[in-house]
PDB file of C-alpha atoms and ligand atoms in Angstrom:
ATOM      1  CA  MET A 210       2.184   8.944  11.218  1.00 88.00           C
ATOM      2  CA  LEU A 211       3.270   5.751   9.476  1.00 95.00           C
ATOM      3  CA  ASP A 212       4.952   6.432   6.139  1.00 98.00           C
ATOM      4  CA  ILE A 213       4.614   3.599   3.654  1.00 98.00           C
ATOM      5  CA  ILE A 214       6.867   3.472   0.601  1.00 98.00           C
ATOM      6  CA  GLN A 215       6.194   0.942  -2.133  1.00 98.00           C
ATOM      7  CA  ILE A 216       9.255  -0.298  -3.998  1.00 98.00           C
ATOM      8  CA  PRO A 217       8.622  -2.302  -7.188  1.00 98.00           C
ATOM      9  CA  VAL A 218      11.328  -4.927  -7.771  1.00 98.00           C
ATOM     10  CA  LEU A 219      11.998  -8.002  -9.948  1.00 98.00           C
ATOM     11  CA  THR A 220       9.231  -8.693 -12.460  1.00 97.00           C
ATOM     12  CA  ASP A 221       6.189  -7.930 -10.341  1.00 98.00           C
ATOM     13  CA  ASN A 222       7.158  -7.878  -6.644  1.00 98.00           C
ATOM     14  CA  TYR A 223       6.487  -5.064  -4.190  1.00 98.00           C
ATOM     15  CA  ILE A 224       8.671  -4.383  -1.176  1.00 99.00           C
ATOM     16  CA  TYR A 225       7.229  -2.053   1.484  1.00 99.00           C
ATOM     17  CA  LEU A 226       9.259   0.273   3.639  1.00 98.00           C
ATOM     18  CA  LEU A 227       7.458   1.472   6.791  1.00 98.00           C
ATOM     19  CA  HIS A 228       8.700   4.418   8.796  1.00 98.00           C
ATOM     20  CA  ASP A 229       7.506   5.947  12.051  1.00 98.00           C
ATOM     21  CA  SER A 230       8.632   9.556  12.021  1.00 95.00           C
ATOM     22  CA  ASP A 231       8.268  10.055  15.805  1.00 96.00           C
ATOM     23  CA  SER A 232      10.616   7.281  16.886  1.00 97.00           C
ATOM     24  CA  GLY A 233      12.581   7.004  13.647  1.00 97.00           C
ATOM     25  CA  GLU A 234      11.969   3.253  13.565  1.00 98.00           C
ATOM     26  CA  THR A 235      11.821   1.690  10.111  1.00 98.00           C
ATOM     27  CA  ALA A 236      10.757  -1.754   8.904  1.00 98.00           C
ATOM     28  CA  VAL A 237      10.824  -3.430   5.529  1.00 99.00           C
ATOM     29  CA  VAL A 238       8.287  -6.056   4.542  1.00 99.00           C
ATOM     30  CA  ASP A 239       9.474  -8.932   2.320  1.00 98.00           C
ATOM     31  CA  PRO A 240      12.734  -7.584   0.906  1.00 98.00           C
ATOM     32  CA  ALA A 241      13.166  -9.719  -2.208  1.00 98.00           C
ATOM     33  CA  VAL A 242      16.419  -7.893  -2.880  1.00 98.00           C
ATOM     34  CA  ALA A 243      18.591  -5.557  -0.787  1.00 98.00           C
ATOM     35  CA  GLU A 244      19.886  -2.869  -3.153  1.00 98.00           C
ATOM     36  CA  PRO A 245      16.674  -0.932  -3.886  1.00 98.00           C
ATOM     37  CA  VAL A 246      15.852  -0.919  -0.159  1.00 98.00           C
ATOM     38  CA  LEU A 247      19.309   0.386   0.749  1.00 98.00           C
ATOM     39  CA  ALA A 248      18.942   3.083  -1.894  1.00 98.00           C
ATOM     40  CA  VAL A 249      15.648   4.368  -0.436  1.00 98.00           C
ATOM     41  CA  LEU A 250      16.999   4.188   3.136  1.00 98.00           C
ATOM     42  CA  LYS A 251      19.977   6.273   2.080  1.00 98.00           C
ATOM     43  CA  GLN A 252      17.891   8.777   0.172  1.00 98.00           C
ATOM     44  CA  LYS A 253      15.511   9.223   3.135  1.00 98.00           C
ATOM     45  CA  GLY A 254      18.214   9.104   5.784  1.00 98.00           C
ATOM     46  CA  TRP A 255      16.410   6.260   7.590  1.00 98.00           C
ATOM     47  CA  GLN A 256      17.955   3.467   9.666  1.00 98.00           C
ATOM     48  CA  LEU A 257      16.473  -0.002   9.213  1.00 98.00           C
ATOM     49  CA  THR A 258      15.158  -1.448  12.478  1.00 98.00           C
ATOM     50  CA  TYR A 259      13.338  -4.597  11.324  1.00 98.00           C
ATOM     51  CA  ILE A 260      12.766  -6.925   8.433  1.00 98.00           C
ATOM     52  CA  LEU A 261       9.272  -8.438   8.558  1.00 98.00           C
ATOM     53  CA  ASN A 262       8.903 -11.561   6.403  1.00 98.00           C
ATOM     54  CA  THR A 263       5.539 -13.070   5.471  1.00 98.00           C
ATOM     55  CA  HIS A 264       6.864 -16.412   4.212  1.00 98.00           C
ATOM     56  CA  HIS A 265      10.009 -18.220   3.134  1.00 98.00           C
ATOM     57  CA  HIS A 266       9.894 -17.917  -0.692  1.00 98.00           C
ATOM     58  CA  SER A 267      13.056 -16.376  -2.127  1.00 98.00           C
ATOM     59  CA  ASP A 268      11.197 -13.467  -3.734  1.00 98.00           C
ATOM     60  CA  HIS A 269      10.268 -12.386  -0.173  1.00 98.00           C
ATOM     61  CA  VAL A 270      13.463 -13.083   1.796  1.00 98.00           C
ATOM     62  CA  GLY A 271      16.239 -12.725  -0.814  1.00 98.00           C
ATOM     63  CA  GLY A 272      17.510  -9.453   0.666  1.00 98.00           C
ATOM     64  CA  ASN A 273      17.485 -10.589   4.320  1.00 98.00           C
ATOM     65  CA  VAL A 274      21.153 -11.415   4.796  1.00 98.00           C
ATOM     66  CA  GLU A 275      22.573  -8.426   2.935  1.00 98.00           C
ATOM     67  CA  LEU A 276      20.243  -5.945   4.644  1.00 98.00           C
ATOM     68  CA  LYS A 277      21.067  -7.329   8.061  1.00 98.00           C
ATOM     69  CA  ARG A 278      24.789  -7.239   7.275  1.00 98.00           C
ATOM     70  CA  GLN A 279      24.639  -3.620   6.162  1.00 98.00           C
ATOM     71  CA  THR A 280      22.177  -2.224   8.715  1.00 98.00           C
ATOM     72  CA  GLY A 281      22.291  -4.525  11.735  1.00 98.00           C
ATOM     73  CA  CYS A 282      18.497  -4.785  11.642  1.00 98.00           C
ATOM     74  CA  GLN A 283      16.550  -7.511  13.419  1.00 98.00           C
ATOM     75  CA  ILE A 284      14.746 -10.126  11.304  1.00 98.00           C
ATOM     76  CA  ILE A 285      11.230 -11.116  12.350  1.00 98.00           C
ATOM     77  CA  ALA A 286       9.426 -14.042  10.736  1.00 98.00           C
ATOM     78  CA  SER A 287       7.031 -16.878  11.418  1.00 98.00           C
ATOM     79  CA  GLU A 288       8.245 -19.168  14.182  1.00 98.00           C
ATOM     80  CA  PHE A 289       7.190 -22.039  11.944  1.00 96.00           C
ATOM     81  CA  ASP A 290       9.609 -20.899   9.215  1.00 97.00           C
ATOM     82  CA  LYS A 291      12.652 -20.067  11.360  1.00 96.00           C
ATOM     83  CA  HIS A 292      14.562 -23.008   9.893  1.00 97.00           C
ATOM     84  CA  ARG A 293      13.989 -21.970   6.294  1.00 98.00           C
ATOM     85  CA  ILE A 294      14.187 -18.158   6.384  1.00 98.00           C
ATOM     86  CA  PRO A 295      17.738 -16.751   6.395  1.00 95.00           C
ATOM     87  CA  SER A 296      19.008 -15.151   9.599  1.00 97.00           C
ATOM     88  CA  VAL A 297      15.799 -14.918  11.652  1.00 98.00           C
ATOM     89  CA  ASP A 298      16.229 -13.272  15.072  1.00 98.00           C
ATOM     90  CA  ARG A 299      12.699 -13.513  16.363  1.00 98.00           C
ATOM     91  CA  GLY A 300      10.048 -16.122  15.562  1.00 98.00           C
ATOM     92  CA  ILE A 301       6.455 -14.973  15.890  1.00 98.00           C
ATOM     93  CA  LYS A 302       3.015 -16.544  15.728  1.00 98.00           C
ATOM     94  CA  GLU A 303      -0.634 -15.582  15.532  1.00 98.00           C
ATOM     95  CA  HIS A 304      -1.739 -12.882  18.022  1.00 97.00           C
ATOM     96  CA  ASP A 305       1.813 -11.682  18.624  1.00 98.00           C
ATOM     97  CA  VAL A 306       2.216  -7.929  18.290  1.00 98.00           C
ATOM     98  CA  ILE A 307       5.068  -6.119  16.527  1.00 98.00           C
ATOM     99  CA  ASN A 308       5.764  -2.534  17.539  1.00 98.00           C
ATOM    100  CA  LEU A 309       7.195   0.101  15.240  1.00 98.00           C
ATOM    101  CA  GLY A 310       7.461   3.215  17.371  1.00 97.00           C
ATOM    102  CA  THR A 311       3.926   3.895  18.538  1.00 96.00           C
ATOM    103  CA  HIS A 312       2.444   1.825  15.692  1.00 98.00           C
ATOM    104  CA  SER A 313       1.633  -1.802  16.182  1.00 98.00           C
ATOM    105  CA  ALA A 314       0.891  -4.757  13.962  1.00 98.00           C
ATOM    106  CA  GLN A 315      -1.033  -7.815  14.881  1.00 98.00           C
ATOM    107  CA  VAL A 316       0.268 -11.085  13.462  1.00 98.00           C
ATOM    108  CA  ILE A 317      -2.351 -13.222  11.719  1.00 98.00           C
ATOM    109  CA  ALA A 318      -1.545 -16.783  10.634  1.00 98.00           C
ATOM    110  CA  THR A 319      -2.641 -17.425   7.056  1.00 98.00           C
ATOM    111  CA  ALA A 320      -1.583 -20.933   6.050  1.00 98.00           C
ATOM    112  CA  GLY A 321      -2.367 -21.985   2.502  1.00 98.00           C
ATOM    113  CA  HIS A 322       0.145 -20.532   0.045  1.00 98.00           C
ATOM    114  CA  THR A 323       2.763 -21.917   2.448  1.00 98.00           C
ATOM    115  CA  SER A 324       2.095 -23.555   5.791  1.00 97.00           C
ATOM    116  CA  GLY A 325       3.982 -20.924   7.800  1.00 98.00           C
ATOM    117  CA  HIS A 326       2.608 -17.837   6.047  1.00 98.00           C
ATOM    118  CA  ILE A 327       1.767 -14.879   8.301  1.00 98.00           C
ATOM    119  CA  VAL A 328       0.465 -11.376   7.610  1.00 99.00           C
ATOM    120  CA  TYR A 329       0.935  -8.094   9.475  1.00 99.00           C
ATOM    121  CA  TYR A 330      -2.130  -6.018  10.310  1.00 98.00           C
ATOM    122  CA  PHE A 331      -1.646  -2.412  11.473  1.00 98.00           C
ATOM    123  CA  ALA A 332      -5.180  -1.810  12.750  1.00 98.00           C
ATOM    124  CA  GLU A 333      -4.788   1.858  13.674  1.00 98.00           C
ATOM    125  CA  ASP A 334      -3.117   2.619  10.350  1.00 98.00           C
ATOM    126  CA  ASN A 335      -5.674   0.596   8.336  1.00 98.00           C
ATOM    127  CA  ALA A 336      -2.894  -1.303   6.612  1.00 98.00           C
ATOM    128  CA  LEU A 337      -2.515  -5.015   5.948  1.00 99.00           C
ATOM    129  CA  PHE A 338       0.735  -6.484   4.593  1.00 99.00           C
ATOM    130  CA  CYS A 339      -0.437  -9.806   3.298  1.00 98.00           C
ATOM    131  CA  GLY A 340       2.430 -11.232   1.222  1.00 98.00           C
ATOM    132  CA  ASP A 341       1.138 -13.931  -1.115  1.00 98.00           C
ATOM    133  CA  THR A 342      -2.104 -14.772   0.750  1.00 98.00           C
ATOM    134  CA  LEU A 343      -4.488 -12.203  -0.717  1.00 98.00           C
ATOM    135  CA  PHE A 344      -3.901 -10.356  -3.991  1.00 99.00           C
ATOM    136  CA  VAL A 345      -5.954  -7.676  -5.689  1.00 98.00           C
ATOM    137  CA  MET A 346      -8.835  -9.711  -7.171  1.00 98.00           C
ATOM    138  CA  GLY A 347      -6.968 -12.942  -6.438  1.00 98.00           C
ATOM    139  CA  CYS A 348      -5.223 -15.113  -3.855  1.00 98.00           C
ATOM    140  CA  GLY A 349      -2.007 -17.104  -3.543  1.00 98.00           C
ATOM    141  CA  ARG A 350      -1.479 -20.488  -5.125  1.00 98.00           C
ATOM    142  CA  LEU A 351      -1.666 -23.553  -2.917  1.00 98.00           C
ATOM    143  CA  PHE A 352       1.955 -24.630  -2.618  1.00 98.00           C
ATOM    144  CA  GLU A 353       1.818 -26.266   0.805  1.00 97.00           C
ATOM    145  CA  GLY A 354      -1.636 -25.888   2.298  1.00 94.00           C
ATOM    146  CA  SER A 355      -5.021 -27.245   1.323  1.00 96.00           C
ATOM    147  CA  ALA A 356      -7.815 -25.228  -0.238  1.00 97.00           C
ATOM    148  CA  ALA A 357      -9.650 -25.480   3.097  1.00 98.00           C
ATOM    149  CA  GLU A 358      -6.686 -23.949   4.933  1.00 98.00           C
ATOM    150  CA  LEU A 359      -6.341 -20.999   2.570  1.00 98.00           C
ATOM    151  CA  TRP A 360     -10.103 -20.481   2.607  1.00 97.00           C
ATOM    152  CA  GLN A 361     -10.000 -20.379   6.409  1.00 98.00           C
ATOM    153  CA  SER A 362      -7.121 -17.895   6.317  1.00 98.00           C
ATOM    154  CA  LEU A 363      -9.003 -15.645   3.903  1.00 98.00           C
ATOM    155  CA  GLN A 364     -12.016 -15.646   6.234  1.00 97.00           C
ATOM    156  CA  LYS A 365      -9.826 -13.866   8.797  1.00 98.00           C
ATOM    157  CA  LEU A 366      -8.831 -11.199   6.267  1.00 98.00           C
ATOM    158  CA  LYS A 367     -12.405 -10.790   5.047  1.00 97.00           C
ATOM    159  CA  ALA A 368     -13.417  -9.861   8.581  1.00 98.00           C
ATOM    160  CA  LEU A 369     -11.068  -6.851   8.755  1.00 98.00           C
ATOM    161  CA  PRO A 370     -12.619  -3.385   8.363  1.00 98.00           C
ATOM    162  CA  PRO A 371     -13.506  -2.589   4.711  1.00 98.00           C
ATOM    163  CA  LYS A 372     -11.285   0.502   4.735  1.00 98.00           C
ATOM    164  CA  THR A 373      -8.189  -1.619   5.449  1.00 98.00           C
ATOM    165  CA  ARG A 374      -5.622  -1.086   2.713  1.00 98.00           C
ATOM    166  CA  VAL A 375      -4.379  -4.318   1.163  1.00 99.00           C
ATOM    167  CA  TYR A 376      -0.636  -4.182   0.515  1.00 99.00           C
ATOM    168  CA  CYS A 377       0.072  -7.467  -1.240  1.00 99.00           C
ATOM    169  CA  ALA A 378       3.464  -8.574  -2.514  1.00 98.00           C
ATOM    170  CA  HIS A 379       2.772  -8.871  -6.244  1.00 98.00           C
ATOM    171  CA  GLU A 380       1.315  -6.880  -9.104  1.00 98.00           C
ATOM    172  CA  TYR A 381      -0.877  -9.715 -10.409  1.00 98.00           C
ATOM    173  CA  THR A 382      -3.982  -7.572 -10.661  1.00 98.00           C
ATOM    174  CA  GLN A 383      -4.648  -7.514 -14.396  1.00 98.00           C
ATOM    175  CA  ALA A 384      -4.430 -11.285 -14.869  1.00 98.00           C
ATOM    176  CA  ASN A 385      -6.483 -11.823 -11.718  1.00 98.00           C
ATOM    177  CA  GLY A 386      -9.135  -9.449 -12.983  1.00 98.00           C
ATOM    178  CA  ARG A 387      -9.355 -11.187 -16.335  1.00 98.00           C
ATOM    179  CA  PHE A 388     -10.014 -14.454 -14.528  1.00 98.00           C
ATOM    180  CA  ALA A 389     -12.511 -12.821 -12.160  1.00 97.00           C
ATOM    181  CA  LEU A 390     -14.494 -11.549 -15.150  1.00 97.00           C
ATOM    182  CA  THR A 391     -14.817 -15.084 -16.533  1.00 95.00           C
ATOM    183  CA  VAL A 392     -16.381 -16.130 -13.229  1.00 93.00           C
ATOM    184  CA  GLU A 393     -18.593 -13.075 -12.630  1.00 94.00           C
ATOM    185  CA  PRO A 394     -19.011 -11.281 -15.968  1.00 94.00           C
ATOM    186  CA  ASP A 395     -22.030  -9.302 -14.713  1.00 94.00           C
ATOM    187  CA  ASN A 396     -20.384  -7.919 -11.568  1.00 95.00           C
ATOM    188  CA  ILE A 397     -20.533  -4.126 -12.114  1.00 97.00           C
ATOM    189  CA  ALA A 398     -18.002  -3.326  -9.378  1.00 97.00           C
ATOM    190  CA  LEU A 399     -15.600  -5.744 -11.056  1.00 98.00           C
ATOM    191  CA  GLN A 400     -16.159  -4.263 -14.512  1.00 98.00           C
ATOM    192  CA  GLU A 401     -15.509  -0.766 -13.185  1.00 98.00           C
ATOM    193  CA  LYS A 402     -12.467  -1.879 -11.253  1.00 98.00           C
ATOM    194  CA  MET A 403     -10.978  -3.432 -14.399  1.00 98.00           C
ATOM    195  CA  ILE A 404     -11.366  -0.172 -16.311  1.00 98.00           C
ATOM    196  CA  GLN A 405      -9.395   1.627 -13.580  1.00 98.00           C
ATOM    197  CA  VAL A 406      -6.811  -1.147 -13.391  1.00 98.00           C
ATOM    198  CA  ASN A 407      -6.210  -1.196 -17.142  1.00 98.00           C
ATOM    199  CA  GLU A 408      -5.734   2.548 -17.116  1.00 98.00           C
ATOM    200  CA  LEU A 409      -3.273   2.441 -14.209  1.00 98.00           C
ATOM    201  CA  ARG A 410      -1.253  -0.317 -15.864  1.00 98.00           C
ATOM    202  CA  ALA A 411      -1.250   1.457 -19.220  1.00 98.00           C
ATOM    203  CA  ASN A 412       0.404   4.345 -17.384  1.00 98.00           C
ATOM    204  CA  GLY A 413       2.871   2.059 -15.611  1.00 97.00           C
ATOM    205  CA  LEU A 414       1.272   2.724 -12.217  1.00 98.00           C
ATOM    206  CA  PRO A 415       0.680   0.215  -9.384  1.00 98.00           C
ATOM    207  CA  THR A 416      -2.830  -1.117  -8.734  1.00 98.00           C
ATOM    208  CA  VAL A 417      -1.810  -1.943  -5.159  1.00 98.00           C
ATOM    209  CA  PRO A 418      -2.976  -1.217  -2.523  1.00 98.00           C
ATOM    210  CA  SER A 419      -6.665  -1.912  -2.834  1.00 98.00           C
ATOM    211  CA  THR A 420      -8.929  -2.161   0.201  1.00 98.00           C
ATOM    212  CA  ILE A 421     -10.735  -5.034   1.887  1.00 98.00           C
ATOM    213  CA  GLY A 422     -13.981  -3.337   0.840  1.00 98.00           C
ATOM    214  CA  GLU A 423     -12.961  -3.376  -2.838  1.00 98.00           C
ATOM    215  CA  GLU A 424     -11.859  -6.991  -2.528  1.00 98.00           C
ATOM    216  CA  LEU A 425     -15.186  -8.004  -1.003  1.00 97.00           C
ATOM    217  CA  ALA A 426     -16.894  -6.470  -4.037  1.00 97.00           C
ATOM    218  CA  THR A 427     -14.595  -7.822  -6.762  1.00 98.00           C
ATOM    219  CA  ASN A 428     -12.396 -10.720  -5.633  1.00 98.00           C
ATOM    220  CA  PRO A 429     -14.036 -14.055  -6.548  1.00 96.00           C
ATOM    221  CA  PHE A 430     -12.015 -15.838  -3.865  1.00 97.00           C
ATOM    222  CA  LEU A 431     -13.779 -13.732  -1.206  1.00 97.00           C
ATOM    223  CA  ARG A 432     -17.179 -13.984  -2.874  1.00 93.00           C
ATOM    224  CA  ASP A 433     -18.087 -17.607  -2.269  1.00 81.00           C
ATOM    225  CA  LEU A 434     -21.399 -16.496  -0.793  1.00 75.00           C
ATOM    226  CA  SER A 435     -22.341 -14.116  -3.607  1.00 83.00           C
ATOM    227  CA  SER A 436     -25.702 -14.916  -5.122  1.00 80.00           C
ATOM    228  CA  THR A 437     -24.240 -14.981  -8.648  1.00 84.00           C
ATOM    229  CA  LEU A 438     -21.602 -17.498  -7.714  1.00 86.00           C
ATOM    230  CA  GLN A 439     -23.988 -19.556  -5.623  1.00 83.00           C
ATOM    231  CA  ALA A 440     -26.451 -19.648  -8.540  1.00 85.00           C
ATOM    232  CA  LYS A 441     -23.730 -20.488 -11.013  1.00 85.00           C
ATOM    233  CA  PHE A 442     -22.352 -23.326  -8.917  1.00 85.00           C
ATOM    234  CA  LYS A 443     -25.722 -24.520  -7.607  1.00 84.00           C
ATOM    235  CA  GLY A 444     -25.539 -24.019  -3.868  1.00 78.00           C
ATOM    236  CA  ILE A 445     -22.081 -25.530  -3.488  1.00 87.00           C
ATOM    237  CA  ALA A 446     -20.480 -25.213  -0.016  1.00 90.00           C
ATOM    238  CA  PRO A 447     -18.289 -22.079   0.196  1.00 91.00           C
ATOM    239  CA  VAL A 448     -15.078 -23.995   0.800  1.00 94.00           C
ATOM    240  CA  GLU A 449     -15.789 -26.323  -2.150  1.00 93.00           C
ATOM    241  CA  LEU A 450     -16.502 -23.356  -4.376  1.00 93.00           C
ATOM    242  CA  PHE A 451     -13.238 -21.785  -3.264  1.00 95.00           C
ATOM    243  CA  ALA A 452     -11.330 -24.977  -4.110  1.00 96.00           C
ATOM    244  CA  LYS A 453     -12.990 -25.128  -7.500  1.00 94.00           C
ATOM    245  CA  LEU A 454     -12.165 -21.477  -8.289  1.00 95.00           C
ATOM    246  CA  ARG A 455      -8.561 -22.028  -7.215  1.00 97.00           C
ATOM    247  CA  ARG A 456      -8.268 -25.025  -9.579  1.00 97.00           C
ATOM    248  CA  LEU A 457      -9.845 -23.057 -12.422  1.00 96.00           C
ATOM    249  CA  LYS A 458      -7.449 -20.166 -11.854  1.00 97.00           C
ATOM    250  CA  ASP A 459      -4.444 -22.536 -11.806  1.00 97.00           C
ATOM    251  CA  SER A 460      -5.160 -23.521 -15.389  1.00 96.00           C
ATOM    252  CA  PHE A 461      -6.404 -20.125 -16.586  1.00 94.00           C
TER     253      PHE A 461
HETATM  254 ZN1  LIG B 521       5.274 -16.905  -2.346  1.00 91.19          ZN
HETATM  255 FE1  LIG B 522       5.838 -14.230  -4.000  1.00 91.19          FE
END
């Protein structure tokens, strides 16, 4: 059994603590800060085995050095980003596999938000830790990659089983949903999702994780082939439509 604990930090970041109860191994995904992670480890009586980083931005790696100093954990990150992520022990690339006890994660390269961005997919646990590549009803901004690169990366995530839980690194859902509704106002799944999301947020609850299935139904950045969007943008090529939506969202 893989325990997953979601720790909200900073303005809208999520850190995830993963624990395999059989082996006792524990990993943390994208520790923006160290203190809240140390507090949960202490409370649970868990020892940190690994830090798994998705990309080099400070709101994903800010706790690396302190956590390693206090726990002696090993830091795993994209080989491509070894030079710009603090204290990396092991560089990894697409198709590499990370083991946490008997659980395993496949590494998928998802350039676009940054050029070295990777995500961790625990197939047997139906869990995807996708950093700033895919958000609930949205996707990451293009800081280093092209629209074509991020589009290509999202195609890989779209292909995962619909029941896969999407553990993204930010609570951006409400703003993303408001934008999505401007693009697809008649999408019933999207309208219903927004009602749920508004209720969760009104109660101070997270809207993350969603699932790949929900994203396929509501996320405009995964819906470049939807008939509504194709009609609206007159048979535009999917990657061009994606680029256009990304530009629209940037100025939304
Ligand atoms: Zn980022
Ligand atoms: Fe971020």
